[in-house]
Short mmCIF file of C-alpha atoms in Angstrom, two decimals:
data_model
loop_
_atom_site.label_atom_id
_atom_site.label_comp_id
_atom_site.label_asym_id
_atom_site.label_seq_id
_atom_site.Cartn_x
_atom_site.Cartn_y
_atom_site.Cartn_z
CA UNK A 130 10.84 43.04 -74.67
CA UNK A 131 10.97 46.13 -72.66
CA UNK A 132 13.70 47.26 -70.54
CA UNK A 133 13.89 47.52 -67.27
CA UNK A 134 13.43 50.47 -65.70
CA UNK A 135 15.30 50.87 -62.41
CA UNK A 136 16.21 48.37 -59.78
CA UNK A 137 13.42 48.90 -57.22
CA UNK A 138 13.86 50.61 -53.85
CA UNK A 139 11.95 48.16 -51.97
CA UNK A 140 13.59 45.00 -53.63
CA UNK A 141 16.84 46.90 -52.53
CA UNK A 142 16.10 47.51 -48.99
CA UNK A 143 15.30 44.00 -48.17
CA UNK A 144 18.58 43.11 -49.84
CA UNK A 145 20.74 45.33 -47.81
CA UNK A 146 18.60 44.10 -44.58
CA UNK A 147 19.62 40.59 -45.18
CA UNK A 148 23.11 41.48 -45.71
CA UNK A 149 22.68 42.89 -42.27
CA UNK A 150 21.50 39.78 -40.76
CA UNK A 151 24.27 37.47 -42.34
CA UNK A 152 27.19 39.72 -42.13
CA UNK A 153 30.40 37.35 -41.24
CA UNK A 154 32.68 39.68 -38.76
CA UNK A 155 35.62 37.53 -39.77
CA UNK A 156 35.25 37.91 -43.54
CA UNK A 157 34.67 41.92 -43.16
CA UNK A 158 37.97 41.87 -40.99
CA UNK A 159 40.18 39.79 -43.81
CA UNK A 160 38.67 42.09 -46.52
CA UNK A 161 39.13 45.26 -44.48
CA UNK A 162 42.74 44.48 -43.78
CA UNK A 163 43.89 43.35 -47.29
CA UNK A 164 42.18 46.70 -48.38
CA UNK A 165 44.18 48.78 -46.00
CA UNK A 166 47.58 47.77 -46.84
CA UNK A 167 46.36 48.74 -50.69
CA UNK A 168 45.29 52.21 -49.50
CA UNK A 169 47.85 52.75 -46.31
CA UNK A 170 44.71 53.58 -43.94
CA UNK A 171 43.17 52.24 -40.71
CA UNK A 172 41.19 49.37 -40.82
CA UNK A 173 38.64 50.79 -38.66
CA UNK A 174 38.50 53.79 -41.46
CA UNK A 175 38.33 50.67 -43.74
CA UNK A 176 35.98 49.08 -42.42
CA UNK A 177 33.42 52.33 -42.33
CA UNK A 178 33.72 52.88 -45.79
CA UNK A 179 33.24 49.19 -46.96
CA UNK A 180 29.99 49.77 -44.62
CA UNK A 181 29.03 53.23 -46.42
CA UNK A 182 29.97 51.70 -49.51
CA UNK A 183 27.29 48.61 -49.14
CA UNK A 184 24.76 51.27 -48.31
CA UNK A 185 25.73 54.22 -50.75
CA UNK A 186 27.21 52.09 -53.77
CA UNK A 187 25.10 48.59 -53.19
CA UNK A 188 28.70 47.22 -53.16
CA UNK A 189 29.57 43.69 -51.19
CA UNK A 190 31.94 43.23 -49.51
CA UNK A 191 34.50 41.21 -51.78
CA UNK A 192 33.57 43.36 -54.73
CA UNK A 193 35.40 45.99 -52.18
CA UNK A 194 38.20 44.05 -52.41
CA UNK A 195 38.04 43.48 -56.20
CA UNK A 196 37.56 46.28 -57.46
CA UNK A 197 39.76 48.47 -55.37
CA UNK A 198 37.01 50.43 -53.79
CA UNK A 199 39.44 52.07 -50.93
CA UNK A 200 40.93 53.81 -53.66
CA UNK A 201 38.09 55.51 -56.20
CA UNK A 202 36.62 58.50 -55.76
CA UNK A 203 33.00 58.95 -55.66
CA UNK A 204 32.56 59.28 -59.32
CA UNK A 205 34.46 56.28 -60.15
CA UNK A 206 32.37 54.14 -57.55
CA UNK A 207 29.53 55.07 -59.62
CA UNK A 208 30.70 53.79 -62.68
CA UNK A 209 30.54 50.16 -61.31
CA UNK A 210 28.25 47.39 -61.61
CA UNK A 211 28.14 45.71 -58.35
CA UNK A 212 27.10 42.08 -57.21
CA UNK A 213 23.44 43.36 -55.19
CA UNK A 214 22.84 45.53 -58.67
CA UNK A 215 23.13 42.66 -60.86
CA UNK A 216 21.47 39.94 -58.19
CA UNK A 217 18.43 42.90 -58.47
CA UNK A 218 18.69 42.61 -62.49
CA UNK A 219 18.53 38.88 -62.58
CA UNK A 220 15.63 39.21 -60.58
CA UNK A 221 13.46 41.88 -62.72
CA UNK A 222 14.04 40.72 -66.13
CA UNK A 223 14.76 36.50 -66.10
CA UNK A 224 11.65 34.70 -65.57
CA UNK A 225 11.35 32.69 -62.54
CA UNK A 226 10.25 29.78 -64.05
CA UNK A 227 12.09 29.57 -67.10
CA UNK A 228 15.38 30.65 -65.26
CA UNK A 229 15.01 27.30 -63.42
CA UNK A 230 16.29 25.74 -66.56
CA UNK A 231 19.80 27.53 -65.98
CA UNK A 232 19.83 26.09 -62.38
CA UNK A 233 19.53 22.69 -62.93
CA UNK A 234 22.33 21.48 -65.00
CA UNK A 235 20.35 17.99 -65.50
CA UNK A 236 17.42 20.34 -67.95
CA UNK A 237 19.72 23.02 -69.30
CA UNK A 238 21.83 20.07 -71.00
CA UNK A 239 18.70 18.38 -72.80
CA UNK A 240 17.67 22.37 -74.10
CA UNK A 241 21.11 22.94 -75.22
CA UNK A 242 22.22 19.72 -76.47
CA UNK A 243 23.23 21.01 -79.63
CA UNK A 244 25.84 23.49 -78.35
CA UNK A 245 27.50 21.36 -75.44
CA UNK A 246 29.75 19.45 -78.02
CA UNK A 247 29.89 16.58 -75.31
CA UNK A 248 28.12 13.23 -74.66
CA UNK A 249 26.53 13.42 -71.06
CA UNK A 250 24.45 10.78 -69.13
CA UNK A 251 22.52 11.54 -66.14
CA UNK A 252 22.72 8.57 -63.34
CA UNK A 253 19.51 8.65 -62.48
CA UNK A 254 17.99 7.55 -65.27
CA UNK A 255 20.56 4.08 -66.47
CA UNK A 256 21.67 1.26 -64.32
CA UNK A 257 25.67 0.73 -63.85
CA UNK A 258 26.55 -1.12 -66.68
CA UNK A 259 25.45 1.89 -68.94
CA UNK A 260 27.75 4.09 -66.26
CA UNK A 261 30.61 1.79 -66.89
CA UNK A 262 29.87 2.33 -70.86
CA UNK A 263 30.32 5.43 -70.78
CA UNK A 264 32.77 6.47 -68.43
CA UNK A 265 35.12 3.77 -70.17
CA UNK A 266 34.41 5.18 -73.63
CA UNK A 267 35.68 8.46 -73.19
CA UNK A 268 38.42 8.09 -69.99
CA UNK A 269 38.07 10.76 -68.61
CA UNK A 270 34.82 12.33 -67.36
CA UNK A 271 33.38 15.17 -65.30
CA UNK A 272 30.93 14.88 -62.37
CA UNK A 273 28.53 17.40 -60.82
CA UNK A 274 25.71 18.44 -59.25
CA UNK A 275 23.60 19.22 -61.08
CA UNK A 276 21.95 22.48 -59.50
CA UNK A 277 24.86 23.39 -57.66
CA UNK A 278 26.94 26.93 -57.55
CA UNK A 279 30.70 27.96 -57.83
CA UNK A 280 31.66 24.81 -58.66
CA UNK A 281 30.52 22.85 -55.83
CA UNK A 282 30.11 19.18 -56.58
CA UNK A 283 32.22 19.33 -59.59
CA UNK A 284 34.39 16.14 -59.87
CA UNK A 285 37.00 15.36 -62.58
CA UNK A 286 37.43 11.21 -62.96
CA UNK A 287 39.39 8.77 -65.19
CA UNK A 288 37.82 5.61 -65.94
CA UNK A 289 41.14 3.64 -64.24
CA UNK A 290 40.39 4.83 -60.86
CA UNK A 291 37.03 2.83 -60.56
CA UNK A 292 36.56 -0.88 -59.75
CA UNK A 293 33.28 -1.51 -58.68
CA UNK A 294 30.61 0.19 -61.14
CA UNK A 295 27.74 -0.64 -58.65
CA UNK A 296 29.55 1.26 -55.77
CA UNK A 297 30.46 4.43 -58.02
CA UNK A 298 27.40 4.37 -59.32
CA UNK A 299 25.64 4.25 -55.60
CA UNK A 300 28.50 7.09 -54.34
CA UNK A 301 27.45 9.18 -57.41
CA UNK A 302 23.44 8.55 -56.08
CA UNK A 303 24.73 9.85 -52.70
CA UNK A 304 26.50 12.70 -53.68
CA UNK A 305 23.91 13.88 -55.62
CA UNK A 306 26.53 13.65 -58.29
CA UNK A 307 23.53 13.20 -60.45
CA UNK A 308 25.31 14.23 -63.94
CA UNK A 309 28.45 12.66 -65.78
CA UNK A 310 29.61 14.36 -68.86
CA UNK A 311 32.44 13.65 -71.44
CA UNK A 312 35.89 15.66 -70.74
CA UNK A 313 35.64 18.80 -72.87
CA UNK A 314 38.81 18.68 -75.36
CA UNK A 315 39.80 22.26 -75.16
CA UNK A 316 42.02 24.16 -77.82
CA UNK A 317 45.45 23.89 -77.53
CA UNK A 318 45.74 27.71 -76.93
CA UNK A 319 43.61 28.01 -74.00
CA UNK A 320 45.37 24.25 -72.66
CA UNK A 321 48.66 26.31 -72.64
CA UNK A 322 47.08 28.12 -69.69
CA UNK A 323 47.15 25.97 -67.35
CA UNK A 324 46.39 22.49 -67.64
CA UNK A 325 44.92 21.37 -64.48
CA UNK A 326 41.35 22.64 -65.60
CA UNK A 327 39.32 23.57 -68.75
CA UNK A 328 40.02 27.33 -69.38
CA UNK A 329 36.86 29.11 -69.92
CA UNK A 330 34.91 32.52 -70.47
CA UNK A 331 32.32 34.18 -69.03
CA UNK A 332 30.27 36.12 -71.61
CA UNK A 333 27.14 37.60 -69.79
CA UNK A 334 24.68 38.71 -72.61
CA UNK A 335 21.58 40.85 -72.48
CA UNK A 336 19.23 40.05 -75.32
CA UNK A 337 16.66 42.92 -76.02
CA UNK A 338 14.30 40.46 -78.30
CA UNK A 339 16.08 41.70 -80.90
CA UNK A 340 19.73 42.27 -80.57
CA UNK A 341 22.44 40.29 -77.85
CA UNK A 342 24.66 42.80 -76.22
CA UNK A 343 27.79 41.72 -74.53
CA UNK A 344 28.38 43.43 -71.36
CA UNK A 345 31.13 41.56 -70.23
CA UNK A 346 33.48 39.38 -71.36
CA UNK A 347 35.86 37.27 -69.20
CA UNK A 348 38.96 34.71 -69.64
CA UNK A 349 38.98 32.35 -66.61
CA UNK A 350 41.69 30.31 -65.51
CA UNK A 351 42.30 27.63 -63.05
CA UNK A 352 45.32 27.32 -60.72
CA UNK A 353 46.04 24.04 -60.11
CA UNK A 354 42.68 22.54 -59.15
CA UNK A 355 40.21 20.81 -61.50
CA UNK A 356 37.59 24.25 -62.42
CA UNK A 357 38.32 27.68 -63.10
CA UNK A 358 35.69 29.27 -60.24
CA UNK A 359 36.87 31.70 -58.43
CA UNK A 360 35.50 30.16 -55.52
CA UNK A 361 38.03 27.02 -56.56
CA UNK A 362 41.04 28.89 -56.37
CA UNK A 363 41.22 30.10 -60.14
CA UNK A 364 41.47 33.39 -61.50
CA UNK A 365 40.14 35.71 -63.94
CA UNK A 366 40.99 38.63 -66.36
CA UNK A 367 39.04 40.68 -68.50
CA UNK A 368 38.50 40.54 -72.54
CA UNK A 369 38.23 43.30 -74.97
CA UNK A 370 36.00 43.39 -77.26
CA UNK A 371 38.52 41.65 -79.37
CA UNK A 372 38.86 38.59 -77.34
CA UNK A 373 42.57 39.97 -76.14
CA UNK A 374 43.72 40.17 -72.36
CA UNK A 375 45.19 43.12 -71.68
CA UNK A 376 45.50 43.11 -67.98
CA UNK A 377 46.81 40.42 -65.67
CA UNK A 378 44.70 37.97 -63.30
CA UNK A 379 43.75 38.07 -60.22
CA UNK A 380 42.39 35.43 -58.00
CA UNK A 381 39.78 35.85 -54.74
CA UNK A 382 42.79 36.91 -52.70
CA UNK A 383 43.58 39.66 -54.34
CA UNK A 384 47.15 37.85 -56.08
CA UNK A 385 48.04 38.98 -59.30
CA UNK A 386 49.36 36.95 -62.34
CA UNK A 387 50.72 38.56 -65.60
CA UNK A 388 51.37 35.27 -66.42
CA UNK A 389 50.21 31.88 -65.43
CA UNK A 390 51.51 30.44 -62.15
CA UNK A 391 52.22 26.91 -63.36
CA UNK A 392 52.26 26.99 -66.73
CA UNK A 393 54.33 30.15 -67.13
CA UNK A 394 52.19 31.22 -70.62
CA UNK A 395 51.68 34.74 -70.53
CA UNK A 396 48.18 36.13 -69.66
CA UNK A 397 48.81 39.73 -70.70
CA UNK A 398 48.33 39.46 -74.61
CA UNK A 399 46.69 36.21 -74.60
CA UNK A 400 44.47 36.28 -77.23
CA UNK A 401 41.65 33.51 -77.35
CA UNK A 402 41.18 31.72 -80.50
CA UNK A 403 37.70 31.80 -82.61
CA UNK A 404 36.20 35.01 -80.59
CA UNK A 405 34.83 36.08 -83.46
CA UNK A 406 32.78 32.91 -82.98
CA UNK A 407 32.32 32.96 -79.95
CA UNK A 408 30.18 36.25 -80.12
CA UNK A 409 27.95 34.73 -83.02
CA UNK A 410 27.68 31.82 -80.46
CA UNK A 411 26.38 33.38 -77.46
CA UNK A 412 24.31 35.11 -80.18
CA UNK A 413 22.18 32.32 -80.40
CA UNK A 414 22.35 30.78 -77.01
CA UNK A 415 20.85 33.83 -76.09
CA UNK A 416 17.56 33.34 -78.73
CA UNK A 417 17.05 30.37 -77.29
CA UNK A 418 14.73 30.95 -74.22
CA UNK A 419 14.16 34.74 -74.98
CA UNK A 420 12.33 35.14 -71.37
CA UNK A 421 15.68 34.83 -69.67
CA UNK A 422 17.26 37.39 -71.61
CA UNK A 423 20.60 38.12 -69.05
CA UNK A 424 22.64 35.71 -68.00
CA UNK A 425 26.33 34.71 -68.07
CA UNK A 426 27.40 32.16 -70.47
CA UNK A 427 30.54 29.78 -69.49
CA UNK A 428 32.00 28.95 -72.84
CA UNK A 429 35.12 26.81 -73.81
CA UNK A 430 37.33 26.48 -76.53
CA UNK A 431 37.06 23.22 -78.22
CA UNK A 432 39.93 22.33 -80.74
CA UNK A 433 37.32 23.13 -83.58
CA UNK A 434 35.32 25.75 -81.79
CA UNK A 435 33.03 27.21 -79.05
CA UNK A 436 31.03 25.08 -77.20
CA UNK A 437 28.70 25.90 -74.35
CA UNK A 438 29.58 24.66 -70.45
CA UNK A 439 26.46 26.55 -68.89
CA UNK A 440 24.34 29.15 -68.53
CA UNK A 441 24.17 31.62 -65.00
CA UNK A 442 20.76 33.39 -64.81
CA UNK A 443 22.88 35.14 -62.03
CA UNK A 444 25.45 36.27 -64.93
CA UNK A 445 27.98 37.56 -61.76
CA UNK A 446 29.82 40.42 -62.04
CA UNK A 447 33.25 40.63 -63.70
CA UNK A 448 35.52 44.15 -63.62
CA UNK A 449 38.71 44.90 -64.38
CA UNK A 450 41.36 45.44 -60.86
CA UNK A 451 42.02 48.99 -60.64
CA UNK A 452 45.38 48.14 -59.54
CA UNK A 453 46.28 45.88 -61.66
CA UNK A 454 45.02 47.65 -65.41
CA UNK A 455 44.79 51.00 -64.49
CA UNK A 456 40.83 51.28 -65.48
CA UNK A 457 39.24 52.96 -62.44
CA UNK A 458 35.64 52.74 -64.37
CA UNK A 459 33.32 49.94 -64.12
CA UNK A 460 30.95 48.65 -66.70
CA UNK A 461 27.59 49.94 -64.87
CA UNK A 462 27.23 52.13 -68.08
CA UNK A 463 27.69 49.91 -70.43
CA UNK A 464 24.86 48.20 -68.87
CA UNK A 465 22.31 50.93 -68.49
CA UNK A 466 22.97 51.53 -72.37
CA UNK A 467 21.60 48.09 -73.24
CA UNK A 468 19.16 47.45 -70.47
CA UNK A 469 18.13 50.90 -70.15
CA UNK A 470 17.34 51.10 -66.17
#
């Protein structure tokens, strides 16, 4: 498989022009503002860069805010792997086709059956009675939709709440709730989190045809609600290549966590059980549809091991907080040595 070489100036002008067109005033503002009481500056000089920066480093706007932007200098800026570069990636090397297997949750579950490590029924397909079966056999289940994003759809339910297996069945229908899978069991370790949620990683892998390299590798945690999205109100920290958090949280506000919020488990230090598996895992996840060779793997602990939640042909971007760890270098080159663009 060859590499890719370079993003393509046209596919990146028509990006940047529809960021134009959709630009939210109100989100700029809230991002601006939060970045100005980082850096001590203006929020009109905020604002300016964050603008510059969209243009100069292909940055958006809330990887501004991530990634502490107001404060690198050019060179640093550089050095990061930004949310338009990586949506260009996805683009050049997954195949279109194939990729749609990542974005419907109802097909990627039949291809990788073997790795999910859960039972899973989808709605459509059995009458109420089956529902009933299975959501009774196992408690406590998880809804979703099945080709949705950031979590949207995403439902956690206990068999007791439900009295009428016709109506859930219909609400499900209507919701487009379409998939119901058994609650993943996760390790005690990663439980001690927090245990609102399952506690999972991102690993986004790049598979050459021959070799998978990791380019990132993430701990997410939940805060409270039922997922671990960002979008949800959870938060994330980075890995090394050891599996070991060295660097607090942070959540989509910008909040920082050295250790959890509810559970009070340390984050700095944590160290999550069976990496070593989990990198022989996403090993072969990755050989599985070769044509889609970079995506972002959600992977939980399970008492007994990895198993796999989904796959992102959009892998999203995950960095650590300048602020918070100290690292004012992003992973872009870590990426071009793989990839090669």
């Amino acid at each position: 498989m060859s590499a890719a070489r370079g993003l393509g100036l046209g596919r990146r002008v028509r990006y940047l022009l529809t960021r134009a067109r959709a630009i939210n005033l109100g989100n700029v503002t809230r991002i601006a503002r939060e970045a100005a009481k980082l850096a001590r500056k203006p929020v009109a000089l905020v604002v300016i860069d964050m603008l510059w920066s969209s243009v100069r480093y292909e940055t958006g706007f809330q990887d501004y805010l991530d990634w502490d932007f107001v404060l690198l200098t050019r060179r640093e800026r550089r050095t990061y792997i930004t949310h338009p570069k990586s949506n260009h990636l996805a683009k050049k090397l997954n195949d279109p086709e194939l990729r749609k297997i990542f974005a419907d949750k109802a097909q990627f579950n039949p291809r990788f059956d073997r790795w999910l490590g859960r039972e899973w029924l989808d709605v459509r397909s059995v009458d109420a009675d089956a529902v009933r079966d299975f959501v009774t056999r196992h408690g406590v289940v998880m809804v979703k939709v099945p080709d949705s994003l950031s979590g949207y759809g995403i439902e956690r339910v206990e068999a007791t709440e439900i009295t009428d297996w016709e109506s859930f069945r219909a609400r499900l229908l209507e919701r487009r709730q379409f998939l119901v899978e058994d609650f993943i069991a996760q390790h005690d370790e990663m439980a001690s989190l927090n245990p609102s949620s399952v506690n999972s990683l991102r690993v986004i892998t790049y598979f050459d045809g021959d070799r998978t390299h990791v380019l990132a590798s993430v701990l997410k945690m939940g805060n409270g609600g039922p997922i671990d999205n960002f979008s949800g109100g959870g938060m994330y920290t980075m890995l090394d290549d050891d599996g070991v958090a060295n660097s607090p949280a942070f959540d989509e506000s910008g909040a920082t966590y050295a250790t959890h919020p509810l559970s009070g488990t340390p984050i700095v230090g944590f160290r999550v059980p069976y990496f070593d598996r989990v990198l022989a895992f996403v090993d072969n996840l990755s050989r599985e549809i070769p044509e889609v060779p970079y995506v972002g793997w959600d992977v939980a602990i399970a008492p007994d091991g990895p198993v796999v939640i989904e796959g992102n042909p959009n892998s999203g971007v995950y960095q650590s907080k300048p602020s918070v760890s100290g690292i004012r270098t992003g992973l872009l080159p870590r990426y071009r040595a793989a990839i090669g663009f």
